[in-house]
Amino acid sequence: MNSIKLKFLHNLILGWRRFLGIFLLLTSLLFVDMHSALADINNDRYDGNIFVVYAGNGSLVPPKVTLGQALAAHKPTLLAFYVDDSSDCKEYAVVISRVQESYGREVEIIPVTVDGIVPKKTYSTTEPGYYYSGGVPQVVVFNKSGQVVLNKKGQVPYEQIDDKFREVFDLLPRNKSVQLKRRSFNEFNSELTQ
């Protein structure tokens, strides 16, 4: 009879140990800081590459060509200076992605992280550091002959960049051209079923 009582007490103690262990584990999970796994556009904290996280466009980084290669090929080019831990740059990543959507086949888009510019006394005109003026975001647009047609700091609206590329490509101004619209997948599918 004593052995049955001892087994019962032993099992009861083991049950309480398991319960207490699970309870302590779950309670400690409540105090773990999960905030670091969440990306936030409204702060200056590093959350990853801004084009991947905030613009949903990982094709911009790393750039396909260097500035020197783009200028040598006589292709219009957009330099976009940024840092990954700036709320202004995080917001502006969408504009650069939109430029790529409109002009990506004809224009070289070169995002340059300012942290990657090696400090030197002088830069050549084929190096991004030559055009960097000390603030982010910064946009520099080159025409086909390599001349700067736009160099602005801050959140330059898409329309200003679009206007410069329209001049470079000799396109109609936005107010005289047709507004292009993307077809949604549903419209495309409904046409196939009719």
mmCIF file of C-alpha atoms in Angstrom:
data_model
loop_
_atom_site.group_PDB
_atom_site.id
_atom_site.type_symbol
_atom_site.label_atom_id
_atom_site.label_comp_id
_atom_site.label_asym_id
_atom_site.label_seq_id
_atom_site.Cartn_x
_atom_site.Cartn_y
_atom_site.Cartn_z
ATOM 1 C CA MET A 1 0.000 0.000 0.000
ATOM 2 C CA ASN A 2 2.868 2.324 0.795
ATOM 3 C CA SER A 3 4.363 1.728 -2.650
ATOM 4 C CA ILE A 4 1.106 2.809 -4.311
ATOM 5 C CA LYS A 5 1.070 6.020 -2.236
ATOM 6 C CA LEU A 6 4.709 6.713 -3.124
ATOM 7 C CA LYS A 7 4.073 6.189 -6.848
ATOM 8 C CA PHE A 8 1.048 8.474 -6.663
ATOM 9 C CA LEU A 9 3.062 11.200 -4.890
ATOM 10 C CA HIS A 10 5.972 10.734 -7.338
ATOM 11 C CA ASN A 11 3.662 11.092 -10.358
ATOM 12 C CA LEU A 12 1.978 14.112 -8.760
ATOM 13 C CA ILE A 13 5.337 15.834 -8.194
ATOM 14 C CA LEU A 14 6.441 15.078 -11.784
ATOM 15 C CA GLY A 15 3.127 16.450 -13.091
ATOM 16 C CA TRP A 16 3.594 19.685 -11.141
ATOM 17 C CA ARG A 17 7.189 19.995 -12.393
ATOM 18 C CA ARG A 18 6.017 19.627 -15.997
ATOM 19 C CA PHE A 19 3.206 22.105 -15.460
ATOM 20 C CA LEU A 20 5.527 24.600 -13.759
ATOM 21 C CA GLY A 21 8.155 24.201 -16.533
ATOM 22 C CA ILE A 22 5.610 24.791 -19.312
ATOM 23 C CA PHE A 23 4.091 27.711 -17.406
ATOM 24 C CA LEU A 24 7.505 29.363 -16.934
ATOM 25 C CA LEU A 25 8.406 28.817 -20.603
ATOM 26 C CA LEU A 26 5.181 30.394 -21.841
ATOM 27 C CA THR A 27 5.480 33.299 -19.400
ATOM 28 C CA SER A 28 9.046 33.999 -20.474
ATOM 29 C CA LEU A 29 7.929 34.133 -24.140
ATOM 30 C CA LEU A 30 5.661 37.044 -23.241
ATOM 31 C CA PHE A 31 8.686 39.089 -22.205
ATOM 32 C CA VAL A 32 10.777 38.366 -25.316
ATOM 33 C CA ASP A 33 11.103 41.472 -27.492
ATOM 34 C CA MET A 34 9.400 40.601 -30.773
ATOM 35 C CA HIS A 35 9.571 44.221 -31.976
ATOM 36 C CA SER A 36 12.890 43.758 -33.746
ATOM 37 C CA ALA A 37 11.270 41.419 -36.270
ATOM 38 C CA LEU A 38 8.814 44.074 -37.431
ATOM 39 C CA ALA A 39 9.742 46.583 -40.131
ATOM 40 C CA ASP A 40 8.585 50.161 -39.607
ATOM 41 C CA ILE A 41 8.754 52.867 -42.255
ATOM 42 C CA ASN A 42 8.380 55.696 -39.735
ATOM 43 C CA ASN A 43 11.709 55.344 -37.940
ATOM 44 C CA ASP A 44 15.411 55.484 -38.670
ATOM 45 C CA ARG A 45 16.119 51.880 -37.733
ATOM 46 C CA TYR A 46 17.722 49.377 -40.084
ATOM 47 C CA ASP A 47 15.143 46.843 -41.270
ATOM 48 C CA GLY A 48 16.942 45.448 -44.310
ATOM 49 C CA ASN A 49 17.379 46.794 -47.819
ATOM 50 C CA ILE A 50 14.759 49.482 -48.406
ATOM 51 C CA PHE A 51 14.007 48.443 -51.985
ATOM 52 C CA VAL A 52 13.276 44.869 -50.961
ATOM 53 C CA VAL A 53 11.377 45.644 -47.744
ATOM 54 C CA TYR A 54 9.442 48.815 -48.609
ATOM 55 C CA ALA A 55 9.203 48.894 -52.409
ATOM 56 C CA GLY A 56 8.890 45.138 -52.885
ATOM 57 C CA ASN A 57 11.570 45.345 -55.553
ATOM 58 C CA GLY A 58 14.707 43.312 -55.063
ATOM 59 C CA SER A 59 15.737 43.701 -58.705
ATOM 60 C CA LEU A 60 17.242 47.146 -58.081
ATOM 61 C CA VAL A 61 20.002 45.954 -55.775
ATOM 62 C CA PRO A 62 22.741 45.301 -56.496
ATOM 63 C CA PRO A 63 22.773 47.509 -59.608
ATOM 64 C CA LYS A 64 23.398 45.713 -62.891
ATOM 65 C CA VAL A 65 26.041 48.190 -64.091
ATOM 66 C CA THR A 66 28.327 50.803 -62.601
ATOM 67 C CA LEU A 67 27.981 54.494 -63.325
ATOM 68 C CA GLY A 68 31.077 54.371 -65.528
ATOM 69 C CA GLN A 69 29.633 51.531 -67.612
ATOM 70 C CA ALA A 70 26.279 53.300 -68.022
ATOM 71 C CA LEU A 71 27.890 56.566 -69.107
ATOM 72 C CA ALA A 72 30.220 54.734 -71.527
ATOM 73 C CA ALA A 73 27.195 52.999 -73.094
ATOM 74 C CA HIS A 74 25.515 56.422 -73.587
ATOM 75 C CA LYS A 75 22.412 55.303 -71.716
ATOM 76 C CA PRO A 76 20.292 57.703 -69.696
ATOM 77 C CA THR A 77 20.980 56.998 -66.048
ATOM 78 C CA LEU A 78 19.385 57.628 -62.685
ATOM 79 C CA LEU A 79 21.615 57.650 -59.603
ATOM 80 C CA ALA A 80 19.661 57.295 -56.372
ATOM 81 C CA PHE A 81 21.632 57.920 -53.175
ATOM 82 C CA TYR A 82 20.140 56.381 -50.047
ATOM 83 C CA VAL A 83 20.780 54.798 -46.665
ATOM 84 C CA ASP A 84 18.834 51.819 -45.369
ATOM 85 C CA ASP A 85 18.203 53.331 -41.946
ATOM 86 C CA SER A 86 16.469 56.580 -42.952
ATOM 87 C CA SER A 87 12.702 56.954 -42.823
ATOM 88 C CA ASP A 88 12.858 59.447 -45.715
ATOM 89 C CA CYS A 89 14.718 56.921 -47.868
ATOM 90 C CA LYS A 90 12.334 54.147 -46.844
ATOM 91 C CA GLU A 91 9.396 56.240 -48.070
ATOM 92 C CA TYR A 92 11.251 57.260 -51.226
ATOM 93 C CA ALA A 93 12.097 53.692 -52.296
ATOM 94 C CA VAL A 94 8.629 53.397 -53.835
ATOM 95 C CA VAL A 95 9.320 56.356 -56.163
ATOM 96 C CA ILE A 96 12.555 54.810 -57.440
ATOM 97 C CA SER A 97 10.727 51.533 -58.010
ATOM 98 C CA ARG A 98 8.037 53.421 -59.924
ATOM 99 C CA VAL A 99 10.711 55.001 -62.148
ATOM 100 C CA GLN A 100 12.020 51.520 -62.874
ATOM 101 C CA GLU A 101 8.508 50.390 -63.738
ATOM 102 C CA SER A 102 8.181 53.170 -66.319
ATOM 103 C CA TYR A 103 11.719 53.455 -67.697
ATOM 104 C CA GLY A 104 13.547 50.330 -66.536
ATOM 105 C CA ARG A 105 14.208 48.956 -70.016
ATOM 106 C CA GLU A 106 15.659 52.184 -71.396
ATOM 107 C CA VAL A 107 17.315 53.740 -68.343
ATOM 108 C CA GLU A 108 20.048 52.446 -66.074
ATOM 109 C CA ILE A 109 18.863 52.854 -62.486
ATOM 110 C CA ILE A 110 21.744 52.740 -60.044
ATOM 111 C CA PRO A 111 20.843 52.854 -56.346
ATOM 112 C CA VAL A 112 23.929 53.811 -54.327
ATOM 113 C CA THR A 113 24.057 53.335 -50.580
ATOM 114 C CA VAL A 114 25.911 56.301 -49.131
ATOM 115 C CA ASP A 115 27.535 54.036 -46.561
ATOM 116 C CA GLY A 116 29.298 52.285 -49.447
ATOM 117 C CA ILE A 117 30.950 55.421 -50.853
ATOM 118 C CA VAL A 118 34.617 55.300 -49.963
ATOM 119 C CA PRO A 119 35.747 58.740 -48.701
ATOM 120 C CA LYS A 120 38.413 60.273 -50.945
ATOM 121 C CA LYS A 121 39.726 63.783 -51.577
ATOM 122 C CA THR A 122 38.664 63.713 -55.214
ATOM 123 C CA TYR A 123 36.456 61.491 -57.343
ATOM 124 C CA SER A 124 36.323 61.003 -61.085
ATOM 125 C CA THR A 125 33.144 61.845 -62.978
ATOM 126 C CA THR A 126 32.425 58.127 -63.386
ATOM 127 C CA GLU A 127 32.229 57.565 -59.625
ATOM 128 C CA PRO A 128 29.005 58.156 -57.662
ATOM 129 C CA GLY A 129 30.923 60.017 -54.930
ATOM 130 C CA TYR A 130 31.561 62.856 -57.413
ATOM 131 C CA TYR A 131 27.812 63.654 -57.509
ATOM 132 C CA TYR A 132 26.919 63.031 -53.862
ATOM 133 C CA SER A 133 26.146 66.301 -52.093
ATOM 134 C CA GLY A 134 25.747 65.147 -48.500
ATOM 135 C CA GLY A 135 22.042 64.404 -48.063
ATOM 136 C CA VAL A 136 19.666 61.528 -48.652
ATOM 137 C CA PRO A 137 17.636 60.727 -50.559
ATOM 138 C CA GLN A 138 19.311 62.352 -53.543
ATOM 139 C CA VAL A 139 18.516 61.810 -57.214
ATOM 140 C CA VAL A 140 20.833 62.545 -60.154
ATOM 141 C CA VAL A 141 19.556 62.098 -63.721
ATOM 142 C CA PHE A 142 21.965 61.919 -66.663
ATOM 143 C CA ASN A 143 21.020 62.259 -70.335
ATOM 144 C CA LYS A 144 22.420 60.066 -73.114
ATOM 145 C CA SER A 145 25.582 62.165 -73.408
ATOM 146 C CA GLY A 146 26.329 61.912 -69.686
ATOM 147 C CA GLN A 147 25.295 65.447 -68.726
ATOM 148 C CA VAL A 148 23.437 65.986 -65.457
ATOM 149 C CA VAL A 149 19.892 67.189 -66.170
ATOM 150 C CA LEU A 150 18.531 66.850 -62.617
ATOM 151 C CA ASN A 151 20.362 66.823 -59.274
ATOM 152 C CA LYS A 152 18.126 67.200 -56.223
ATOM 153 C CA LYS A 153 18.145 66.218 -52.570
ATOM 154 C CA GLY A 154 15.066 65.200 -50.648
ATOM 155 C CA GLN A 155 11.970 63.396 -51.780
ATOM 156 C CA VAL A 156 11.853 64.484 -55.401
ATOM 157 C CA PRO A 157 8.390 63.730 -56.791
ATOM 158 C CA TYR A 158 8.094 61.080 -59.481
ATOM 159 C CA GLU A 159 6.648 63.704 -61.824
ATOM 160 C CA GLN A 160 9.872 65.768 -61.788
ATOM 161 C CA ILE A 161 11.956 62.722 -62.668
ATOM 162 C CA ASP A 162 9.422 61.697 -65.301
ATOM 163 C CA ASP A 163 9.529 65.193 -66.855
ATOM 164 C CA LYS A 164 13.320 65.014 -67.187
ATOM 165 C CA PHE A 165 13.214 61.581 -68.796
ATOM 166 C CA ARG A 166 10.482 62.800 -71.161
ATOM 167 C CA GLU A 167 12.886 65.566 -72.234
ATOM 168 C CA VAL A 168 15.761 63.090 -72.589
ATOM 169 C CA PHE A 169 13.691 60.723 -74.756
ATOM 170 C CA ASP A 170 11.895 63.539 -76.594
ATOM 171 C CA LEU A 171 8.469 62.339 -75.449
ATOM 172 C CA LEU A 172 5.292 64.386 -75.201
ATOM 173 C CA PRO A 173 4.741 66.220 -71.915
ATOM 174 C CA ARG A 174 2.568 64.357 -69.439
ATOM 175 C CA ASN A 175 -0.404 66.719 -69.935
ATOM 176 C CA LYS A 176 -0.405 66.007 -73.723
ATOM 177 C CA SER A 177 0.096 62.250 -73.595
ATOM 178 C CA VAL A 178 -2.295 59.425 -72.877
ATOM 179 C CA GLN A 179 -2.432 58.118 -69.325
ATOM 180 C CA LEU A 180 -1.270 54.521 -69.400
ATOM 181 C CA LYS A 181 -3.093 52.052 -67.174
ATOM 182 C CA ARG A 182 -2.098 48.562 -66.147
ATOM 183 C CA ARG A 183 -4.596 45.836 -66.701
ATOM 184 C CA SER A 184 -5.450 43.934 -63.585
ATOM 185 C CA PHE A 185 -5.291 40.175 -63.656
ATOM 186 C CA ASN A 186 -9.060 39.973 -63.292
ATOM 187 C CA GLU A 187 -9.662 42.081 -66.410
ATOM 188 C CA PHE A 188 -7.281 39.893 -68.388
ATOM 189 C CA ASN A 189 -8.894 36.689 -67.156
ATOM 190 C CA SER A 190 -12.414 37.932 -67.840
ATOM 191 C CA GLU A 191 -11.447 38.697 -71.456
ATOM 192 C CA LEU A 192 -10.237 35.144 -71.907
ATOM 193 C CA THR A 193 -13.457 33.634 -70.617
ATOM 194 C CA GLN A 194 -15.762 35.664 -72.858
#
